[in-house]
Amino acid sequence: MAKNILEAKIGFGTWQALDPKLIVDQLRWAIENNYDFIDTAWVYENEKIIGDALSTLRNQNYKIPPIQTKIWTPFFKQDVIQQLKSQLKDLQLECVDSVLLHRPHVDNTYNVKAWKELIQAKKLGLVKHIGVSNFDKDMIEILYTETGVYPEINQIELSANYTRRDRIKYNLEKKIVIQAWTPLGLIKENLKNSFLIEMAKKYNCTVPQLLIAYASSFKTAPIIKSSSEERVKENIAKINLVLDEEDVYLIDRKLNRHESSLDQKTDTYPEFSLDK
């Protein structure tokens, strides 16, 4: 397990994890298999049950890894610090390891406002590390120009089916830690892909392990979720697998569709609602 979230190799995702009983098991499996951090968000609608699950595991003497959550876009217009305090209450934490701005607002004024408040939240001791998610270069540069502070983390979509090398290059140059969401990509298709199946044989691994290694090859921390103990173990078992550069290139060339699953066709994002 990493010393802190900035050194993480792999995170455990909790999107769609809504069963209070199952989530205790899911988090236990993640801890027992040495996942480096647990990732959640307000919009996942599960912070309270995660807080309860973490309390249960603490009482069972489990060492809790770093926790990361996110501020949903509509809250950028409101009091971000108060919103964070509300989320901390649900998570049963006084200080969280990492908080990200979940997705950029269409109006950069609100992105800057929210970023300034996250900086203040860090000074107040509510969070150890602050960052963004799904932000591009121009958006991040605006945050820096207005505050003099770069995000410590940028969680972006990255998989064999969607790899933005320009985005990766920029974040690495700015020493922004990259986390990869949906690193398995179009998993149902990928599991049947003959090219991936043959390459997985070469590395004596499964297709999911190959896809995780692909994401890791760009110096990212993939975030993986599963409701199966077997898959939780499988997904981290080959976390130190290193692919040949030629194979990374081949995977990118054959599978990269250059199209985000967010269906983002422009440089701006739509307005978001607080309705869940």
Coordinates of C-alpha atoms in Angstrom, one line a residue:
M1 CA 0.0 0.0 0.0
A2 CA 1.3 3.5 -0.9
K3 CA 2.4 5.9 1.8
N4 CA 0.1 8.5 0.4
I5 CA -2.3 9.0 -2.5
L6 CA 0.2 10.8 -4.6
E7 CA 2.4 7.6 -4.7
A8 CA -0.5 5.3 -5.5
K9 CA -0.3 2.6 -8.1
I10 CA -4.0 1.5 -8.1
G11 CA -7.2 2.7 -6.5
F12 CA -10.5 1.0 -5.7
G13 CA -13.5 2.6 -7.3
T14 CA -17.0 2.7 -5.8
W15 CA -19.2 4.0 -8.5
Q16 CA -22.5 2.1 -8.5
A17 CA -21.6 0.5 -5.1
L18 CA -24.9 1.1 -3.3
D19 CA -25.5 -2.1 -1.3
P20 CA -24.6 -1.3 2.4
K21 CA -23.8 -5.0 3.2
L22 CA -21.8 -5.6 0.0
I23 CA -19.8 -2.5 0.3
V24 CA -18.3 -3.6 3.6
D25 CA -17.1 -6.7 1.8
Q26 CA -15.9 -4.7 -1.2
L27 CA -13.8 -2.3 0.9
R28 CA -12.5 -5.2 3.0
W29 CA -11.3 -7.0 -0.1
A30 CA -9.7 -3.8 -1.3
I31 CA -7.9 -3.4 2.0
E32 CA -6.8 -7.0 2.3
N33 CA -5.4 -6.9 -1.3
N34 CA -3.5 -3.7 -0.7
Y35 CA -5.3 -1.2 -2.9
D36 CA -3.7 2.2 -2.4
F37 CA -6.8 4.3 -2.0
I38 CA -10.6 4.3 -2.1
D39 CA -12.3 6.6 -4.6
T40 CA -15.8 8.0 -4.2
A41 CA -17.9 11.1 -5.0
W42 CA -21.0 12.9 -3.9
V43 CA -22.7 12.1 -7.2
Y44 CA -22.2 8.3 -6.6
E45 CA -24.8 8.6 -3.8
N46 CA -22.8 6.3 -1.5
E47 CA -20.6 8.5 0.8
K48 CA -22.8 7.8 3.8
I49 CA -22.8 4.0 3.4
I50 CA -19.0 4.2 2.7
G51 CA -18.6 6.1 6.0
D52 CA -20.6 3.4 7.8
A53 CA -18.6 0.7 6.1
L54 CA -15.3 2.3 7.1
S55 CA -16.5 2.6 10.7
T56 CA -17.3 -1.1 10.7
L57 CA -13.9 -2.0 9.3
R58 CA -12.1 0.3 11.8
N59 CA -13.9 -1.5 14.6
Q60 CA -12.5 -4.7 13.1
N61 CA -9.0 -3.3 13.3
Y62 CA -8.5 -2.8 9.6
K63 CA -6.1 -0.1 8.6
I64 CA -8.0 2.3 6.4
P65 CA -6.2 3.4 3.2
P66 CA -6.4 7.0 1.9
I67 CA -10.0 8.1 0.9
Q68 CA -10.7 10.4 -2.0
T69 CA -13.9 12.1 -2.9
K70 CA -15.1 14.7 -5.4
I71 CA -17.2 17.9 -5.4
W72 CA -20.0 17.7 -8.0
T73 CA -20.1 20.5 -10.6
P74 CA -23.3 22.4 -9.5
F75 CA -21.7 23.0 -6.0
F76 CA -19.0 25.1 -7.6
K77 CA -21.5 28.0 -7.5
Q78 CA -22.2 27.4 -3.9
D79 CA -20.1 27.2 -0.7
V80 CA -17.6 24.5 -1.6
I81 CA -16.1 24.3 1.9
Q82 CA -19.5 23.8 3.5
Q83 CA -20.3 21.2 0.9
L84 CA -17.0 19.4 1.7
K85 CA -17.8 19.5 5.4
S86 CA -21.2 17.9 4.6
Q87 CA -19.4 15.1 2.7
L88 CA -16.9 14.6 5.4
K89 CA -19.7 14.1 7.9
D90 CA -21.2 11.4 5.7
L91 CA -17.8 9.8 5.3
Q92 CA -17.2 10.1 9.1
L93 CA -13.9 11.9 8.6
E94 CA -12.5 15.1 10.0
C95 CA -9.9 15.3 7.1
V96 CA -10.0 13.5 3.8
D97 CA -6.9 12.5 1.9
S98 CA -7.9 14.0 -1.4
V99 CA -10.7 16.0 -2.9
L100 CA -11.2 16.6 -6.6
L101 CA -13.4 19.0 -8.6
H102 CA -15.4 16.3 -10.4
R103 CA -16.0 17.9 -13.8
P104 CA -15.4 21.4 -15.1
H105 CA -18.2 23.9 -15.2
V106 CA -19.0 25.4 -18.6
D107 CA -18.2 28.8 -17.0
N108 CA -14.6 29.0 -15.9
T109 CA -15.5 31.6 -13.3
Y110 CA -17.0 28.9 -11.2
N111 CA -14.1 26.6 -11.8
V112 CA -11.8 29.2 -10.4
K113 CA -14.1 30.0 -7.5
A114 CA -14.3 26.3 -6.5
W115 CA -10.6 25.9 -6.9
K116 CA -9.8 28.8 -4.6
E117 CA -12.1 27.3 -2.0
L118 CA -10.4 23.9 -2.3
I119 CA -7.1 25.7 -1.7
Q120 CA -8.6 27.3 1.4
A121 CA -10.0 23.9 2.6
K122 CA -6.5 22.5 2.4
K123 CA -5.2 25.3 4.6
L124 CA -8.0 24.7 7.1
G125 CA -6.9 21.0 7.4
L126 CA -10.0 19.5 5.8
V127 CA -8.1 17.8 3.0
K128 CA -4.5 16.8 2.5
H129 CA -4.4 16.9 -1.3
I130 CA -6.5 18.7 -3.9
G131 CA -7.0 18.1 -7.6
V132 CA -9.4 18.0 -10.5
S133 CA -11.1 15.4 -12.7
N134 CA -11.7 15.6 -16.5
F135 CA -9.9 18.9 -16.8
D136 CA -7.9 19.7 -19.9
K137 CA -4.7 21.8 -20.2
D138 CA -6.5 25.1 -20.9
M139 CA -8.8 24.7 -17.9
I140 CA -5.9 23.9 -15.6
E141 CA -3.8 26.8 -16.8
I142 CA -6.7 29.1 -16.0
L143 CA -6.8 27.7 -12.4
Y144 CA -3.0 28.3 -12.1
T145 CA -3.1 31.8 -13.6
E146 CA -5.8 32.8 -11.1
T147 CA -4.3 31.1 -8.0
G148 CA -0.7 30.2 -8.6
V149 CA -1.5 26.6 -7.6
Y150 CA -1.6 23.6 -9.9
P151 CA -3.8 20.6 -9.0
E152 CA -1.9 17.8 -7.4
I153 CA -4.1 15.2 -9.1
N154 CA -6.0 15.0 -12.4
Q155 CA -8.4 12.0 -12.7
I156 CA -9.0 11.4 -16.4
E157 CA -10.6 8.8 -18.7
L158 CA -7.8 6.6 -20.0
S159 CA -8.1 3.2 -21.5
A160 CA -6.9 1.2 -24.5
N161 CA -10.1 2.5 -26.2
Y162 CA -9.5 6.1 -25.4
T163 CA -6.0 7.5 -24.9
R164 CA -5.2 11.2 -25.1
R165 CA -1.4 11.4 -25.2
D166 CA -1.5 15.2 -25.3
R167 CA -3.4 15.2 -22.0
I168 CA -1.0 12.7 -20.5
K169 CA 2.1 14.6 -21.6
Y170 CA 0.8 17.9 -20.2
N171 CA 0.0 16.5 -16.7
L172 CA 3.3 14.7 -16.5
E173 CA 5.2 17.8 -17.5
K174 CA 3.4 19.8 -14.7
K175 CA 4.0 17.0 -12.2
I176 CA 0.3 16.4 -11.8
V177 CA -0.5 12.9 -10.7
I178 CA -2.7 11.1 -13.2
Q179 CA -5.4 8.8 -12.1
A180 CA -7.2 6.7 -14.8
W181 CA -10.9 6.1 -14.6
T182 CA -12.5 3.3 -16.6
P183 CA -9.1 1.7 -17.5
L184 CA -10.7 -1.4 -18.7
G185 CA -12.5 0.6 -21.4
L186 CA -15.1 -1.2 -23.4
I187 CA -14.6 -4.3 -21.3
K188 CA -17.3 -6.5 -22.9
E189 CA -15.8 -6.0 -26.3
N190 CA -12.2 -6.1 -25.0
L191 CA -12.7 -9.5 -23.3
K192 CA -13.6 -11.0 -26.7
N193 CA -10.9 -9.2 -28.7
S194 CA -8.6 -11.8 -30.2
F195 CA -5.6 -9.4 -30.4
L196 CA -5.9 -8.7 -26.6
I197 CA -6.4 -12.3 -25.8
E198 CA -3.2 -13.3 -27.7
M199 CA -1.2 -10.5 -26.1
A200 CA -2.4 -11.4 -22.6
K201 CA -1.0 -14.9 -23.3
K202 CA 2.3 -13.4 -24.1
Y203 CA 2.4 -11.8 -20.6
N204 CA 0.8 -14.7 -18.8
C205 CA -2.0 -12.5 -17.6
T206 CA -5.7 -12.0 -18.1
V207 CA -7.1 -9.4 -20.5
P208 CA -8.2 -7.1 -17.6
Q209 CA -4.7 -7.3 -16.2
L210 CA -3.2 -6.4 -19.6
L211 CA -5.5 -3.4 -19.8
I212 CA -4.6 -2.2 -16.3
A213 CA -0.9 -2.6 -17.3
Y214 CA -1.6 -0.5 -20.4
A215 CA -3.0 2.3 -18.3
S216 CA -0.2 2.0 -15.8
S217 CA 2.4 2.3 -18.6
F218 CA 1.5 6.0 -18.9
K219 CA 2.5 6.5 -15.2
T220 CA -1.1 6.6 -14.0
A221 CA -2.9 5.1 -11.1
P222 CA -5.8 3.1 -12.5
I223 CA -9.1 3.0 -10.6
I224 CA -10.8 -0.3 -10.7
K225 CA -14.1 -1.4 -9.2
S226 CA -15.7 -4.8 -8.7
S227 CA -18.3 -6.5 -6.6
S228 CA -16.5 -9.9 -6.9
E229 CA -13.8 -10.9 -4.5
E230 CA -12.1 -12.9 -7.2
R231 CA -11.9 -10.0 -9.5
V232 CA -10.8 -7.6 -6.8
K233 CA -7.8 -10.0 -6.3
E234 CA -7.3 -10.5 -10.1
N235 CA -7.2 -6.8 -10.9
I236 CA -4.3 -6.0 -8.6
A237 CA -2.4 -9.3 -8.9
K238 CA -0.3 -8.0 -11.8
I239 CA -0.1 -4.4 -10.9
N240 CA 3.7 -4.4 -11.4
L241 CA 3.5 -5.9 -14.9
V242 CA 5.4 -3.7 -17.4
L243 CA 4.5 -3.9 -21.1
D244 CA 7.0 -3.5 -23.9
E245 CA 6.8 -0.1 -25.5
E246 CA 6.1 -1.7 -28.8
D247 CA 3.1 -3.5 -27.3
V248 CA 1.7 -0.3 -25.7
Y249 CA 1.9 1.3 -29.2
L250 CA 0.2 -1.7 -30.8
I251 CA -2.7 -1.7 -28.3
D252 CA -3.1 2.1 -28.8
R253 CA -3.1 1.8 -32.6
K254 CA -5.5 -1.1 -32.7
L255 CA -8.0 -0.1 -30.0
N256 CA -7.9 3.6 -29.5
R257 CA -11.2 5.1 -30.9
H258 CA -10.3 8.7 -29.9
E259 CA -13.8 9.2 -28.6
S260 CA -14.6 9.7 -24.9
S261 CA -17.4 7.7 -23.2
L262 CA -18.5 11.1 -21.8
D263 CA -19.8 11.9 -25.3
Q264 CA -18.0 15.2 -25.0
K265 CA -18.0 16.7 -28.5
T266 CA -16.9 20.3 -27.6
D267 CA -14.4 22.0 -25.3
T268 CA -17.2 22.9 -22.9
Y269 CA -19.4 20.9 -20.6
P270 CA -23.2 21.2 -20.2
E271 CA -24.9 22.7 -17.1
F272 CA -25.3 20.1 -14.3
S273 CA -28.2 19.6 -12.0
L274 CA -28.2 18.8 -8.3
D275 CA -30.9 16.3 -8.9
K276 CA -29.6 12.8 -8.4

